[in-house]
């Protein structure tokens, strides 16, 4: 069975982790998929080093547009370009979050991390305290893209999967008669239940995982915890020369409780995670939140924004904050309970996540969708 995975650009982060799990599933069925993309700088050795997974895949790079396009434009352009390859495969798994241009292909399975169309009408990462910034051309650009989607994206394809109930709701908001299955991204491996004796020996430090970008909220976090006791480690992939990272670095130099860790190796990241107690998830309306699962696998108790797919992972209300301005109070309240109560919370969440988000569950739910396209 010939299978391809299409995505305009593949960068380091949660999507690459999900892609690794998907390829692992396909390899278990004796399928070596082709990855069709404009940008894929990761080989099997790099993925093994980063995630500990041994996978097999081929890469087919398409020629990118000769002029720089916005993300929205590039995805549509990529879909149109990828059409020439789709008929070569029994099944094509689309991971670009838009089916515009390839709706009518019955051999395409669309795995939606969050629909681009919904983002055009909604600033999903604004929590009301600070609006996301935008370039001067965004109003005209968004009007043009909304018009294109309104005219040409009126029906949902037959094979659609959402990565969370939150994403499925967004899909139903844009396509009223939509029917899609929900298959959460899986854990790399079962979460080991952290023993209390070793957890208590850890430093009472906080960790934040995520690319250094405006939507991940590192700057807002730093502003809110200026006077909070404890050390806050901010870990993530970073473009060191970007304006956003430079602002983070400048801010961090003024705060004694902040440590920035850009572009850590997998070994260094795991060492830091394994020596801390708490994880803070800063993204408002995260479609799912693989970094939360990663933190749990390292024995960190997660504190999350009460929104998006993160609430499907951490359901305990005392670990939720509504706005960044509330975070300090939540952290104070958490410190008012005993270590053994906090560890009991952690163990309960770890056990539940093993049940809901294990690889076996992912494979079991995905297998019927793939079997539709088998010869």
Coordinates of C-alpha atoms in Angstrom, one line a residue, residues 197-339:
X197 CA 10.4 9.6 47.2
X198 CA 12.2 10.7 44.0
X199 CA 9.7 13.5 43.2
X200 CA 10.1 15.1 46.6
X201 CA 13.9 15.3 46.1
X202 CA 13.4 17.5 43.0
X203 CA 13.9 21.2 42.9
X204 CA 10.7 23.2 43.4
X205 CA 11.3 24.8 39.9
X206 CA 8.9 25.5 37.1
X207 CA 9.4 24.6 33.5
X208 CA 7.7 26.0 30.3
X209 CA 8.0 24.1 27.1
X210 CA 7.3 25.5 23.6
X211 CA 8.8 27.3 20.7
X212 CA 9.7 30.9 21.5
X213 CA 6.8 32.6 19.7
X214 CA 4.2 35.3 20.5
X215 CA 1.4 32.8 20.8
X216 CA 3.3 30.6 23.4
X217 CA 3.2 33.6 25.7
X218 CA 6.7 33.5 27.2
X219 CA 6.9 37.3 27.5
X220 CA 3.5 37.5 29.2
X221 CA 4.5 34.8 31.7
X222 CA 7.7 36.7 32.6
X223 CA 5.8 39.8 33.3
X224 CA 3.3 38.0 35.6
X225 CA 5.8 36.1 37.8
X226 CA 8.4 38.9 38.4
X227 CA 8.2 38.5 42.2
X228 CA 7.2 34.9 42.4
X229 CA 9.5 32.6 44.4
X230 CA 11.2 29.8 42.6
X231 CA 13.1 29.4 39.3
X232 CA 11.3 29.4 36.0
X233 CA 13.0 27.5 33.1
X234 CA 11.8 28.5 29.6
X235 CA 12.7 25.7 27.2
X236 CA 12.0 25.6 23.4
X237 CA 13.2 25.9 19.8
X238 CA 14.2 29.5 19.1
X239 CA 15.3 31.6 16.2
X240 CA 18.0 33.4 18.2
X241 CA 18.0 36.4 15.9
X242 CA 14.2 36.9 15.9
X243 CA 12.7 40.1 17.4
X244 CA 10.6 38.0 19.8
X245 CA 13.5 36.0 21.2
X246 CA 15.6 39.1 21.6
X247 CA 12.8 40.6 23.6
X248 CA 12.6 37.5 25.8
X249 CA 16.3 37.6 26.4
X250 CA 16.3 41.3 27.3
X251 CA 13.4 40.8 29.7
X252 CA 15.1 37.7 31.3
X253 CA 18.3 39.6 32.1
X254 CA 16.2 41.9 34.4
X255 CA 14.6 39.0 36.3
X256 CA 16.5 36.8 38.7
X257 CA 13.9 34.0 38.6
X258 CA 14.0 33.4 34.8
X259 CA 16.3 31.0 32.9
X260 CA 16.1 30.8 29.1
X261 CA 17.1 27.5 27.4
X262 CA 16.8 27.8 23.6
X263 CA 17.5 24.9 21.3
X264 CA 18.5 22.3 24.0
X265 CA 19.5 18.9 23.0
X266 CA 17.1 16.1 23.9
X267 CA 19.4 14.9 26.6
X268 CA 19.9 18.3 28.2
X269 CA 16.1 19.0 28.0
X270 CA 15.2 15.7 29.7
X271 CA 17.8 16.3 32.4
X272 CA 16.3 19.7 33.3
X273 CA 12.7 18.3 33.2
X274 CA 13.7 15.4 35.4
X275 CA 15.1 17.7 38.1
X276 CA 12.1 20.1 38.3
X277 CA 8.6 19.6 39.8
X278 CA 6.1 21.8 37.9
X279 CA 5.2 22.5 34.3
X280 CA 3.3 25.7 33.2
X281 CA 1.4 25.6 29.9
X282 CA 1.1 29.2 28.6
X283 CA -0.8 28.9 25.3
X284 CA -4.4 30.1 25.2
X285 CA -6.6 27.7 23.2
X286 CA -3.9 25.2 22.4
X287 CA -5.6 22.8 20.0
X288 CA -4.2 19.8 22.0
X289 CA -1.0 20.1 23.9
X290 CA 1.6 17.4 23.3
X291 CA 4.1 19.4 25.5
X292 CA 1.8 18.7 28.4
X293 CA 2.0 15.0 27.8
X294 CA 5.8 15.3 27.5
X295 CA 6.0 17.1 30.9
X296 CA 3.9 14.4 32.5
X297 CA 6.2 11.7 31.1
X298 CA 9.0 13.5 32.9
X299 CA 7.2 13.6 36.2
X300 CA 6.1 17.3 36.2
X301 CA 2.8 18.4 37.6
X302 CA 1.1 20.6 34.9
X303 CA -0.6 23.9 35.4
X304 CA -2.6 24.9 32.3
X305 CA -4.6 27.7 30.8
X306 CA -8.3 26.6 31.2
X307 CA -9.0 26.5 27.4
X308 CA -8.6 24.4 24.3
X309 CA -7.5 20.8 24.1
X310 CA -5.4 21.2 27.2
X311 CA -8.5 20.8 29.3
X312 CA -8.9 17.3 27.7
X313 CA -5.6 16.3 29.2
X314 CA -5.7 18.0 32.7
X315 CA -9.3 18.1 34.0
X316 CA -8.4 19.1 37.6
X317 CA -9.8 22.6 38.1
X318 CA -7.2 23.5 40.8
X319 CA -4.5 23.2 38.1
X320 CA -6.3 25.7 35.8
X321 CA -5.9 29.4 35.4
X322 CA -8.3 31.6 33.5
X323 CA -6.0 34.5 32.6
X324 CA -2.3 35.1 32.8
X325 CA -3.0 37.6 35.6
X326 CA -4.5 34.8 37.7
X327 CA -1.5 32.5 37.3
X328 CA 0.4 33.8 40.4
X329 CA -2.7 33.1 42.6
X330 CA -3.0 29.5 41.2
X331 CA 0.7 28.9 41.9
X332 CA 0.3 30.3 45.5
X333 CA -2.7 28.0 46.1
X334 CA -0.8 25.0 44.8
X335 CA 2.0 25.6 47.2
X336 CA -0.5 25.8 50.1
X337 CA -1.2 22.0 49.8
X338 CA 1.2 19.3 50.9
X339 CA 3.8 17.6 48.7

